[in-house]
Coordinates of C-alpha atoms and ligand atoms in Angstrom, one line a residue:
M2 CA -33.3 27.6 -28.8
S3 CA -35.1 24.2 -28.0
T4 CA -34.7 23.0 -24.5
V5 CA -32.3 20.2 -23.8
I6 CA -33.6 17.4 -21.8
Y7 CA -32.0 14.2 -20.2
L8 CA -33.3 11.0 -21.1
N9 CA -31.8 7.5 -20.4
G10 CA -28.3 8.6 -20.6
E11 CA -28.7 11.1 -23.3
Y12 CA -28.9 14.9 -23.7
L13 CA -31.4 15.8 -26.2
P14 CA -33.5 18.5 -27.8
L15 CA -37.0 18.2 -26.1
E16 CA -38.7 17.5 -29.5
K17 CA -36.2 14.6 -30.1
A18 CA -36.9 12.9 -26.7
T19 CA -39.4 10.1 -27.1
V20 CA -40.3 6.8 -25.4
S21 CA -42.1 3.7 -26.5
V22 CA -45.8 3.1 -26.6
E23 CA -45.2 0.0 -24.4
E24 CA -43.6 2.3 -21.8
R25 CA -45.2 1.2 -18.6
G26 CA -45.2 4.7 -17.5
F27 CA -47.7 5.4 -20.3
L28 CA -49.7 2.2 -20.2
F29 CA -50.0 1.9 -16.3
A30 CA -48.7 5.2 -14.9
D31 CA -46.2 2.7 -13.2
G32 CA -43.6 5.3 -12.1
I33 CA -42.7 8.0 -9.8
Y34 CA -41.6 11.7 -10.1
E35 CA -40.1 14.5 -8.3
V36 CA -40.3 18.3 -8.9
L37 CA -37.6 20.5 -7.6
R38 CA -36.8 24.1 -7.9
L39 CA -33.7 26.1 -9.0
Y40 CA -33.2 29.5 -7.4
R41 CA -30.7 31.6 -9.2
G42 CA -29.3 28.4 -10.9
H43 CA -29.1 26.3 -7.4
P44 CA -31.1 23.4 -6.8
F45 CA -33.2 24.0 -3.4
Q46 CA -33.4 21.2 -1.0
L47 CA -31.6 18.8 -3.4
E48 CA -30.9 15.9 -1.2
A49 CA -34.2 16.1 0.6
H50 CA -35.9 15.5 -2.9
L51 CA -33.4 12.8 -3.9
Q52 CA -34.2 11.0 -0.7
R53 CA -37.8 11.1 -1.3
L54 CA -37.3 9.8 -4.9
R55 CA -35.4 6.9 -3.3
R56 CA -38.4 6.3 -0.7
S57 CA -40.9 6.5 -3.5
A58 CA -39.0 4.1 -5.7
Q59 CA -38.8 1.7 -2.5
G60 CA -42.7 1.9 -2.0
A61 CA -43.2 1.3 -5.7
R62 CA -40.7 -1.5 -5.9
L63 CA -39.0 0.4 -8.7
P64 CA -35.4 -0.5 -9.6
L65 CA -33.8 3.0 -9.7
P66 CA -31.6 3.5 -13.1
Q67 CA -27.8 3.5 -12.2
A68 CA -27.9 7.0 -13.2
V69 CA -29.9 8.2 -10.3
P70 CA -26.6 9.1 -8.2
D71 CA -25.5 11.3 -11.0
L72 CA -28.8 13.2 -10.8
P73 CA -26.9 16.4 -9.1
A74 CA -24.5 16.4 -12.0
I75 CA -27.4 16.0 -14.7
I76 CA -29.2 18.9 -13.1
E77 CA -26.2 20.9 -13.2
R78 CA -25.4 20.1 -16.8
L79 CA -29.2 21.0 -17.8
A80 CA -29.0 24.1 -16.0
A81 CA -25.8 25.2 -17.9
E82 CA -26.9 24.0 -21.2
N83 CA -30.3 25.8 -21.0
D84 CA -28.8 28.7 -19.1
L85 CA -31.5 28.2 -16.4
H86 CA -31.8 30.4 -13.3
D87 CA -35.4 30.2 -11.7
T88 CA -37.1 27.3 -13.0
S89 CA -38.4 23.8 -11.8
I90 CA -36.9 20.5 -12.7
Y91 CA -39.2 17.5 -13.4
I92 CA -37.6 13.8 -12.6
E93 CA -39.6 11.0 -13.6
C94 CA -38.6 7.3 -13.3
T95 CA -40.7 4.4 -14.6
R96 CA -40.5 0.5 -14.9
G97 CA -39.8 1.3 -18.4
A98 CA -41.1 -0.3 -21.7
A99 CA -42.0 -4.1 -21.6
H100 CA -43.5 -6.6 -24.0
P101 CA -46.4 -7.9 -23.7
R102 CA -48.5 -5.6 -21.6
T103 CA -49.1 -7.5 -18.4
H104 CA -49.6 -6.0 -14.9
A105 CA -46.9 -8.0 -13.1
F106 CA -43.3 -6.6 -13.1
P107 CA -41.4 -7.5 -16.4
A108 CA -38.6 -10.0 -15.5
E109 CA -36.0 -7.8 -16.8
P110 CA -37.1 -4.2 -16.4
H111 CA -35.4 -1.3 -18.2
P112 CA -36.4 1.7 -16.2
T113 CA -36.7 5.1 -17.8
L114 CA -35.2 8.1 -16.2
L115 CA -36.3 11.5 -17.5
V116 CA -34.8 15.0 -16.2
M117 CA -36.5 18.1 -17.8
P118 CA -36.7 21.6 -16.9
Q119 CA -40.2 23.0 -16.6
S120 CA -41.2 26.8 -16.4
I121 CA -42.6 27.7 -13.1
Y122 CA -46.3 28.2 -13.5
T123 CA -47.2 31.8 -12.8
L124 CA -49.5 32.4 -9.7
P125 CA -51.9 35.2 -10.0
A126 CA -50.2 38.6 -9.4
D127 CA -51.9 39.3 -6.1
A128 CA -51.8 35.7 -4.7
F129 CA -49.4 36.4 -2.1
T130 CA -51.0 39.7 -0.8
R131 CA -54.6 38.6 -1.3
G132 CA -54.7 35.0 -1.0
V133 CA -56.2 32.4 -3.0
S134 CA -59.6 30.5 -2.8
T135 CA -60.1 26.9 -2.2
V136 CA -62.8 24.3 -2.6
T137 CA -63.0 21.0 -1.1
V138 CA -63.4 17.6 -2.7
P139 CA -63.6 14.1 -1.3
D140 CA -60.2 12.5 -1.0
L141 CA -60.9 9.3 -3.3
R142 CA -57.2 8.6 -3.7
W143 CA -55.2 5.3 -2.6
R144 CA -53.9 5.0 0.7
R145 CA -50.2 5.4 -0.2
C146 CA -50.2 8.9 -1.0
D147 CA -46.6 9.2 0.8
I148 CA -45.4 7.7 -2.7
K149 CA -44.9 10.4 -5.1
S150 CA -46.6 8.4 -8.0
I151 CA -47.3 9.6 -11.5
M152 CA -50.7 8.2 -11.1
L153 CA -52.4 11.5 -10.7
L154 CA -56.0 11.2 -12.1
P155 CA -57.8 12.0 -8.8
N156 CA -55.5 15.0 -8.4
I157 CA -56.2 16.3 -12.0
L158 CA -59.8 16.0 -11.4
A159 CA -59.7 17.7 -8.2
K160 CA -57.7 20.7 -9.6
Q161 CA -60.0 20.8 -12.6
Q162 CA -63.0 21.0 -10.5
A163 CA -61.4 23.9 -8.4
R164 CA -60.7 25.7 -11.6
E165 CA -64.3 25.2 -12.9
Q166 CA -65.5 26.6 -9.5
G167 CA -63.3 29.7 -9.9
A168 CA -60.8 28.4 -7.2
F169 CA -57.1 28.0 -7.3
E170 CA -56.7 24.8 -5.3
A171 CA -58.8 21.8 -4.4
I172 CA -58.3 20.6 -0.7
F173 CA -59.0 16.8 -0.3
V174 CA -61.2 15.7 2.7
R175 CA -61.2 12.2 3.8
D176 CA -63.8 11.1 6.5
G177 CA -64.2 14.6 7.7
V178 CA -60.5 15.2 7.9
V179 CA -58.5 17.7 5.7
T180 CA -55.7 15.9 4.0
E181 CA -53.7 18.0 1.6
G182 CA -54.3 19.9 -1.6
S183 CA -54.2 18.4 -5.0
S184 CA -50.6 19.3 -5.5
M185 CA -49.8 21.2 -2.2
N186 CA -49.9 20.5 1.4
T187 CA -52.2 22.4 3.6
F188 CA -51.7 24.2 7.0
A189 CA -54.3 25.9 9.3
V190 CA -53.7 27.9 12.4
I191 CA -56.3 26.7 15.0
D192 CA -56.4 28.1 18.4
G193 CA -53.0 29.8 18.1
T194 CA -51.5 26.6 16.8
L195 CA -50.0 25.8 13.2
A196 CA -51.5 22.4 12.3
T197 CA -51.0 20.2 9.4
H198 CA -51.7 16.6 8.6
P199 CA -48.9 14.3 9.9
A200 CA -46.6 13.0 7.4
D201 CA -48.1 9.5 7.2
Q202 CA -49.4 7.4 4.5
G203 CA -52.3 9.8 3.9
I204 CA -50.4 12.6 2.4
L205 CA -47.2 13.4 0.5
A206 CA -44.5 14.5 2.8
G207 CA -43.8 17.9 1.0
I208 CA -40.3 19.2 1.2
T209 CA -41.6 22.6 1.5
R210 CA -43.9 21.4 4.3
Q211 CA -40.8 20.2 6.0
V212 CA -38.9 23.5 5.5
V213 CA -42.0 25.6 6.7
L214 CA -42.3 23.2 9.9
A215 CA -38.5 23.9 10.6
L216 CA -39.0 27.8 10.0
A217 CA -42.1 27.8 12.4
A218 CA -40.1 26.2 15.3
E219 CA -37.2 28.8 14.7
L220 CA -39.7 31.6 14.9
G221 CA -41.3 30.1 18.0
I222 CA -44.6 29.3 16.5
A223 CA -46.6 26.7 18.1
I224 CA -46.6 23.4 16.0
G225 CA -49.1 20.4 16.0
E226 CA -48.5 17.9 13.4
Q227 CA -51.9 16.7 13.8
T228 CA -55.0 16.2 11.7
F229 CA -57.8 18.7 11.6
T230 CA -61.4 18.5 10.4
L231 CA -63.1 20.4 7.8
E232 CA -65.1 22.0 10.4
Q233 CA -62.0 23.2 12.0
M234 CA -60.6 24.7 9.0
Y235 CA -63.7 26.6 8.3
N236 CA -63.2 28.3 11.8
A237 CA -59.4 28.5 11.4
Q238 CA -57.7 32.0 12.1
E239 CA -55.4 31.5 9.0
A240 CA -54.5 28.7 6.5
F241 CA -52.0 28.4 3.6
L242 CA -50.7 25.9 1.0
T243 CA -47.2 24.8 0.7
S244 CA -45.4 23.4 -2.5
T245 CA -42.2 23.6 -4.4
S246 CA -44.0 25.8 -7.1
A247 CA -46.1 28.0 -5.0
E248 CA -43.8 28.2 -2.1
V249 CA -46.0 29.4 0.9
L250 CA -49.4 30.7 -0.4
P251 CA -52.2 32.1 1.9
I252 CA -55.7 30.8 1.8
T253 CA -58.3 33.5 2.3
Q254 CA -61.3 31.4 1.2
I255 CA -62.6 27.8 1.4
D256 CA -65.8 26.7 -0.1
G257 CA -67.0 30.3 -0.6
R258 CA -66.4 31.0 3.2
P259 CA -63.6 33.5 4.3
I260 CA -61.0 32.2 6.5
G261 CA -60.3 34.5 9.4
N262 CA -60.9 38.0 8.4
G263 CA -60.7 37.0 4.8
R264 CA -57.1 38.2 4.3
P265 CA -53.7 36.5 4.6
G266 CA -52.9 36.3 8.5
P267 CA -49.8 37.4 10.5
V268 CA -48.3 33.8 10.9
T269 CA -48.8 33.0 7.4
M270 CA -47.0 36.2 6.3
R271 CA -44.2 35.7 8.6
L272 CA -43.8 32.2 7.1
V273 CA -44.0 33.5 3.5
E274 CA -41.2 36.1 4.3
A275 CA -39.0 33.4 6.2
F276 CA -39.3 31.0 3.3
R277 CA -38.5 33.7 0.8
Q278 CA -35.3 34.5 2.8
K279 CA -34.3 30.9 3.1
T280 CA -34.4 30.5 -0.6
G281 CA -33.0 34.0 -1.4
G282 CA -36.1 34.7 -3.4
W283 CA -36.2 34.9 -7.2
R284 CA -38.7 37.7 -8.0
Ligands
PDD8 N1 -46.5 18.8 -6.2 N2 -49.0 17.1 -1.9 C1 -49.1 16.7 -3.3 C2 -50.3 15.9 -3.7 C3 -48.3 17.2 -4.2 O1 -48.2 16.6 -5.4 C4 -47.1 18.0 -3.8 C5 -46.0 18.5 -4.8 C6 -47.1 18.5 -2.4 C7 -45.8 19.5 -2.1 O2 -44.8 18.8 -2.1 P1 -43.3 19.6 -2.2 O3 -43.3 20.6 -1.2 O4 -42.3 18.7 -2.0 O5 -43.6 20.3 -3.5 C8 -48.0 17.9 -1.6 C9 -45.5 18.9 -7.1 C10 -44.8 20.2 -7.1 C11 -46.2 18.6 -8.5 O6 -47.1 17.7 -8.7 O7 -46.0 19.3 -9.6

């Protein structure tokens, strides 16, 4: 059975859903997106994702389609029609098709709204017990990484470089400071404090990041939403990544060096467990 998706007011089989070649998302990457997760059929942190979608739209000066308030109902219908339980949902909103191709906004934009289920990518079987390895790459992105833009070439190149170097994730470094991963936020335990880059324009304010910070506070873990350098990360006691797809994922290697004793640390594992309890788990 083919997957049913939502495109501009219609529910269609995936193969039947098409957009114009003049779509500005295609020509300019003129759009924003969200990825959220269903656990046993229920969206996790839906309101936070929708809020971030609205913030991204504001940052991109993108008129949101009228159907945006219906997103909870659209997601519910897609979950029912596709019999979805544990999956992710991809939402994309662009400035739509316009003629001729000019950089400035079209006088009458017809924004596109796409909502489609995506299977959760599979992590290496031992990822949570052995951790993953990472490599660092220069953060060459623009200075509005808080906008969840579909313009992801630097992230794609970074992730591919990581894969070609046998690593799971690429970690961006700007002016010696660790910002975030190519598709995940980065945390490190430094001198007993859990550090992560502040949610400013230098990173995407991850929803998982926010949940993890709240869980850490509940667990009495010392938190510092402050930047740390690559040198500090090399010498960190522990480190981990967070994202909607990867949840809380221990990092045990960076640039070929072990983090701490080269095994997932105790603070990380408490948060892996606390996060799993919060979502109700899926495995
Ligand atoms: N990635 N940083 C970047 C650059 C990201 O692209 C993402 C999410 C995150 C983590 O955000 P969250 O916890 O809200 O998923 C951080 C999504 C999942 C993606 O691109 O598929």
